[in-house]
Structures are given as C-alpha cells and as structure tokens.
CSV table of N, CA and C in Angstrom, one decimal:
chain,number,residue,atom,x,y,z
L,119,MET,N,-53.5,-18.1,0.9
L,119,MET,CA,-54.0,-18.9,1.9
L,119,MET,C,-53.1,-18.8,3.1
L,120,PHE,N,-53.7,-18.7,4.3
L,120,PHE,CA,-52.9,-18.7,5.5
L,120,PHE,C,-51.9,-17.5,5.6
L,121,GLY,N,-52.2,-16.4,4.9
L,121,GLY,CA,-51.3,-15.3,5.0
L,121,GLY,C,-50.1,-15.3,4.1
L,122,LEU,N,-50.0,-16.3,3.2
L,122,LEU,CA,-48.9,-16.4,2.3
L,122,LEU,C,-49.1,-15.6,1.0
L,123,GLU,N,-50.3,-15.0,0.8
L,123,GLU,CA,-50.6,-14.2,-0.4
L,123,GLU,C,-49.7,-13.0,-0.4
L,124,ASP,N,-49.5,-12.4,0.7
L,124,ASP,CA,-48.7,-11.1,0.8
L,124,ASP,C,-47.3,-11.3,0.4
L,125,GLN,N,-46.7,-12.5,0.7
L,125,GLN,CA,-45.4,-12.8,0.4
L,125,GLN,C,-45.1,-12.8,-1.1
L,126,LYS,N,-46.1,-13.3,-1.8
L,126,LYS,CA,-46.0,-13.4,-3.3
L,126,LYS,C,-46.0,-12.0,-3.9
L,127,LYS,N,-46.8,-11.1,-3.4
L,127,LYS,CA,-46.9,-9.8,-3.9
L,127,LYS,C,-45.8,-8.9,-3.6
L,128,LYS,N,-45.0,-9.2,-2.5
L,128,LYS,CA,-43.9,-8.3,-2.2
L,128,LYS,C,-42.8,-8.4,-3.2
L,129,LYS,N,-42.2,-7.3,-3.4
L,129,LYS,CA,-41.0,-7.3,-4.3
L,129,LYS,C,-39.8,-7.7,-3.6
L,130,GLN,N,-38.9,-8.2,-4.4
L,130,GLN,CA,-37.6,-8.6,-3.8
L,130,GLN,C,-36.8,-7.4,-3.4
L,131,PRO,N,-36.1,-7.4,-2.3
L,131,PRO,CA,-35.3,-6.2,-1.9
L,131,PRO,C,-34.2,-6.0,-2.8
L,132,GLU,N,-33.9,-4.7,-3.0
L,132,GLU,CA,-32.7,-4.4,-3.9
L,132,GLU,C,-31.4,-4.8,-3.3
L,133,GLU,N,-30.5,-5.3,-4.2
L,133,GLU,CA,-29.2,-5.7,-3.7
L,133,GLU,C,-28.4,-4.4,-3.4
L,134,PHE,N,-27.7,-4.4,-2.3
L,134,PHE,CA,-26.9,-3.3,-1.9
L,134,PHE,C,-25.6,-3.2,-2.7
L,135,VAL,N,-25.3,-2.1,-3.3
L,135,VAL,CA,-24.1,-1.9,-4.1
L,135,VAL,C,-23.2,-0.9,-3.4
L,136,PHE,N,-22.0,-1.2,-3.2
L,136,PHE,CA,-21.1,-0.3,-2.5
L,136,PHE,C,-20.7,0.8,-3.5
L,137,ASP,N,-20.3,1.9,-3.0
L,137,ASP,CA,-19.8,3.0,-3.9
L,137,ASP,C,-18.6,2.6,-4.7
L,138,LEU,N,-17.7,1.8,-4.0
L,138,LEU,CA,-16.5,1.3,-4.7
L,138,LEU,C,-16.9,0.5,-5.9
L,139,GLU,N,-17.9,-0.3,-5.8
L,139,GLU,CA,-18.3,-1.2,-6.9
L,139,GLU,C,-18.8,-0.3,-8.1
L,140,LYS,N,-19.5,0.8,-7.8
L,140,LYS,CA,-20.0,1.7,-8.8
L,140,LYS,C,-18.8,2.3,-9.5
L,141,GLU,N,-17.8,2.7,-8.8
L,141,GLU,CA,-16.7,3.4,-9.4
L,141,GLU,C,-15.8,2.4,-10.2
L,142,LEU,N,-15.7,1.2,-9.7
L,142,LEU,CA,-14.9,0.2,-10.4
L,142,LEU,C,-15.5,-0.2,-11.8
L,143,LYS,N,-16.8,0.0,-12.0
L,143,LYS,CA,-17.4,-0.4,-13.2
L,143,LYS,C,-16.9,0.5,-14.4
L,144,ASN,N,-16.5,1.7,-14.0
L,144,ASN,CA,-15.9,2.6,-15.0
L,144,ASN,C,-14.4,2.3,-15.2
L,145,PRO,N,-14.0,1.8,-16.4
L,145,PRO,CA,-12.6,1.4,-16.6
L,145,PRO,C,-11.6,2.5,-16.3
L,146,GLN,N,-11.9,3.7,-16.6
L,146,GLN,CA,-10.9,4.8,-16.3
L,146,GLN,C,-10.8,5.0,-14.8
L,147,LYS,N,-11.9,5.0,-14.1
L,147,LYS,CA,-11.8,5.2,-12.7
L,147,LYS,C,-11.1,4.0,-12.0
L,148,ASN,N,-11.4,2.8,-12.6
L,148,ASN,CA,-10.7,1.6,-12.1
L,148,ASN,C,-9.2,1.7,-12.1
L,149,ARG,N,-8.7,2.2,-13.3
L,149,ARG,CA,-7.3,2.4,-13.4
L,149,ARG,C,-6.7,3.4,-12.5
L,150,GLU,N,-7.5,4.5,-12.3
L,150,GLU,CA,-7.0,5.6,-11.4
L,150,GLU,C,-6.9,5.1,-9.9
L,151,ILE,N,-7.9,4.3,-9.5
L,151,ILE,CA,-7.9,3.8,-8.1
L,151,ILE,C,-6.8,2.8,-8.0
L,152,LYS,N,-6.6,2.0,-9.0
L,152,LYS,CA,-5.5,1.0,-8.9
L,152,LYS,C,-4.1,1.6,-8.8
L,153,GLN,N,-3.9,2.7,-9.6
L,153,GLN,CA,-2.6,3.4,-9.6
L,153,GLN,C,-2.4,4.1,-8.2
L,154,LYS,N,-3.5,4.7,-7.7
L,154,LYS,CA,-3.3,5.3,-6.4
L,154,LYS,C,-3.0,4.3,-5.3
L,155,VAL,N,-3.6,3.2,-5.3
L,155,VAL,CA,-3.4,2.2,-4.3
L,155,VAL,C,-1.9,1.6,-4.5
L,156,GLU,N,-1.5,1.4,-5.7
L,156,GLU,CA,-0.1,0.9,-5.9
L,156,GLU,C,0.9,1.9,-5.5
L,157,ALA,N,0.6,3.2,-5.7
L,157,ALA,CA,1.6,4.2,-5.2
L,157,ALA,C,1.6,4.2,-3.7
L,158,LYS,N,0.5,4.1,-3.0
L,158,LYS,CA,0.5,4.1,-1.6
L,158,LYS,C,1.2,2.8,-1.0
L,159,ILE,N,1.0,1.7,-1.7
L,159,ILE,CA,1.7,0.5,-1.3
L,159,ILE,C,3.2,0.7,-1.3
L,160,GLN,N,3.7,1.3,-2.4
L,160,GLN,CA,5.1,1.5,-2.6
L,160,GLN,C,5.7,2.5,-1.5
L,161,LYS,N,4.9,3.5,-1.2
L,161,LYS,CA,5.3,4.4,-0.1
L,161,LYS,C,5.5,3.7,1.2
L,162,ILE,N,4.5,2.9,1.5
L,162,ILE,CA,4.5,2.1,2.8
L,162,ILE,C,5.7,1.2,2.8
L,163,LYS,N,5.9,0.5,1.7
L,163,LYS,CA,7.0,-0.5,1.6
L,163,LYS,C,8.4,0.3,1.8
L,164,ASP,N,8.5,1.5,1.2
L,164,ASP,CA,9.7,2.3,1.4
L,164,ASP,C,9.9,2.7,2.9
L,165,GLN,N,8.8,3.0,3.5
L,165,GLN,CA,8.9,3.4,5.0
L,165,GLN,C,9.3,2.2,5.8
L,166,LEU,N,8.8,1.0,5.5
L,166,LEU,CA,9.1,-0.2,6.2
L,166,LEU,C,10.6,-0.6,6.0
L,167,ARG,N,11.0,-0.4,4.8
L,167,ARG,CA,12.4,-0.8,4.4
L,167,ARG,C,13.4,0.1,5.1
L,168,SER,N,13.1,1.4,5.2
L,168,SER,CA,14.0,2.4,5.8
L,168,SER,C,14.2,2.1,7.2
L,169,GLY,N,13.2,1.7,7.9
L,169,GLY,CA,13.3,1.3,9.3
L,169,GLY,C,13.4,2.6,10.2
L,170,GLU,N,13.0,3.7,9.8
L,170,GLU,CA,13.1,4.9,10.6
L,170,GLU,C,12.1,5.0,11.7
L,171,ASN,N,10.9,4.6,11.4
L,171,ASN,CA,9.8,4.7,12.3
L,171,ASN,C,9.6,3.3,13.0
L,172,GLN,N,10.3,3.0,14.0
L,172,GLN,CA,10.2,1.7,14.7
L,172,GLN,C,8.8,1.7,15.4
L,173,SER,N,8.4,2.9,15.9
L,173,SER,CA,7.2,2.9,16.7
L,173,SER,C,6.0,2.7,15.8
L,174,ASP,N,6.0,3.1,14.6
L,174,ASP,CA,4.9,2.9,13.7
L,174,ASP,C,5.0,1.7,12.8
L,175,PHE,N,5.9,0.8,13.1
L,175,PHE,CA,6.1,-0.4,12.2
L,175,PHE,C,4.9,-1.2,12.1
L,176,ASP,N,4.2,-1.5,13.2
L,176,ASP,CA,3.0,-2.3,13.2
L,176,ASP,C,1.9,-1.7,12.5
L,177,ARG,N,1.8,-0.4,12.6
L,177,ARG,CA,0.7,0.4,12.0
L,177,ARG,C,0.9,0.3,10.4
L,178,PHE,N,2.2,0.5,10.0
L,178,PHE,CA,2.4,0.5,8.6
L,178,PHE,C,2.2,-0.9,8.0
L,179,GLY,N,2.5,-2.0,8.8
L,179,GLY,CA,2.3,-3.3,8.4
L,179,GLY,C,0.8,-3.6,8.2
L,180,THR,N,0.0,-3.1,9.1
L,180,THR,CA,-1.5,-3.2,9.0
L,180,THR,C,-2.0,-2.5,7.8
L,181,LEU,N,-1.5,-1.3,7.6
L,181,LEU,CA,-1.9,-0.6,6.4
L,181,LEU,C,-1.6,-1.3,5.1
L,182,LEU,N,-0.4,-1.9,5.1
L,182,LEU,CA,0.1,-2.6,3.9
L,182,LEU,C,-0.8,-3.8,3.6
L,183,HIS,N,-1.2,-4.5,4.7
L,183,HIS,CA,-2.1,-5.7,4.5
L,183,HIS,C,-3.5,-5.2,4.0
L,184,GLY,N,-3.9,-4.1,4.5
L,184,GLY,CA,-5.2,-3.5,4.0
L,184,GLY,C,-5.2,-3.2,2.5
L,185,TYR,N,-4.1,-2.5,2.1
L,185,TYR,CA,-4.0,-2.1,0.7
L,185,TYR,C,-3.8,-3.3,-0.2
L,186,ASN,N,-3.1,-4.3,0.3
L,186,ASN,CA,-3.0,-5.5,-0.5
L,186,ASN,C,-4.3,-6.2,-0.7
L,187,ALA,N,-5.1,-6.2,0.4
L,187,ALA,CA,-6.5,-6.8,0.3
L,187,ALA,C,-7.3,-6.0,-0.7
L,188,LEU,N,-7.2,-4.7,-0.7
L,188,LEU,CA,-7.9,-3.8,-1.6
L,188,LEU,C,-7.5,-4.1,-3.1
L,189,MET,N,-6.2,-4.3,-3.3
L,189,MET,CA,-5.7,-4.7,-4.6
L,189,MET,C,-6.3,-6.0,-5.1
L,190,LYS,N,-6.5,-7.0,-4.2
L,190,LYS,CA,-7.1,-8.2,-4.6
L,190,LYS,C,-8.5,-8.0,-5.0
L,191,VAL,N,-9.2,-7.2,-4.2
L,191,VAL,CA,-10.6,-6.9,-4.6
L,191,VAL,C,-10.7,-6.2,-5.9
L,192,ILE,N,-9.9,-5.3,-6.2
L,192,ILE,CA,-9.9,-4.6,-7.5
L,192,ILE,C,-9.6,-5.5,-8.6
L,193,SER,N,-8.6,-6.4,-8.4
L,193,SER,CA,-8.3,-7.3,-9.5
L,193,SER,C,-9.4,-8.4,-9.7
L,194,ARG,N,-10.0,-8.8,-8.7
L,194,ARG,CA,-11.1,-9.8,-8.9
L,194,ARG,C,-12.3,-9.1,-9.5
L,195,PHE,N,-12.6,-7.9,-9.2
L,195,PHE,CA,-13.7,-7.2,-9.7
L,195,PHE,C,-13.5,-7.0,-11.2
L,196,GLY,N,-12.3,-6.7,-11.6
L,196,GLY,CA,-12.0,-6.4,-13.0
L,196,GLY,C,-12.1,-7.7,-13.9
L,197,THR,N,-11.8,-8.9,-13.3
L,197,THR,CA,-12.0,-10.1,-14.0
L,197,THR,C,-13.4,-10.6,-14.1
L,198,LYS,N,-14.2,-10.3,-13.1
L,198,LYS,CA,-15.6,-10.8,-13.1
L,198,LYS,C,-16.5,-10.0,-14.0
L,199,LYS,N,-16.4,-8.7,-13.9
L,199,LYS,CA,-17.4,-7.9,-14.6
L,199,LYS,C,-16.8,-7.4,-15.9
C-alpha cells in the first residue's frame, strides 16, 4: 500500500567486509600480520631513539601512531571473533 510493498521485497544490502578482516579470520595469517607490525614498530622506535633523522622525526611519530592503532585493531579483532 502506498508504495511500501517494494521495500518489503527488497533484500538487505550486504555488509561490507574489509580485506584485512578476511585475512584476520585465519589464525596463521593473523599471527603473521601481528609479527610484521610488531617488527615495524620496533624499527621505528629504534629510529626515533637514535635521533639521527631529525627532519623525519614527525613522520616517524605519525607512522608509530598508525602502527599502534593497527595493533589495537588486530588485538580487538582477535578477542571478538
């Protein structure tokens, strides 16, 4: 009635799934990604501690924050699913 019949027949749109979510479902791939990210975090921390690249200090800091955020996502995904 009043054009609402079509809405009932329409299917619900599929939920978008990121490629990272698909990869993190596999426990082996999850461990590999986590190890790679941890290694990159350590490299960035070593660069920041050495103080050699003063011009790239802000860039390394931004990268470090990004990788830390990724580690939070990985850890939360592992506990939820």
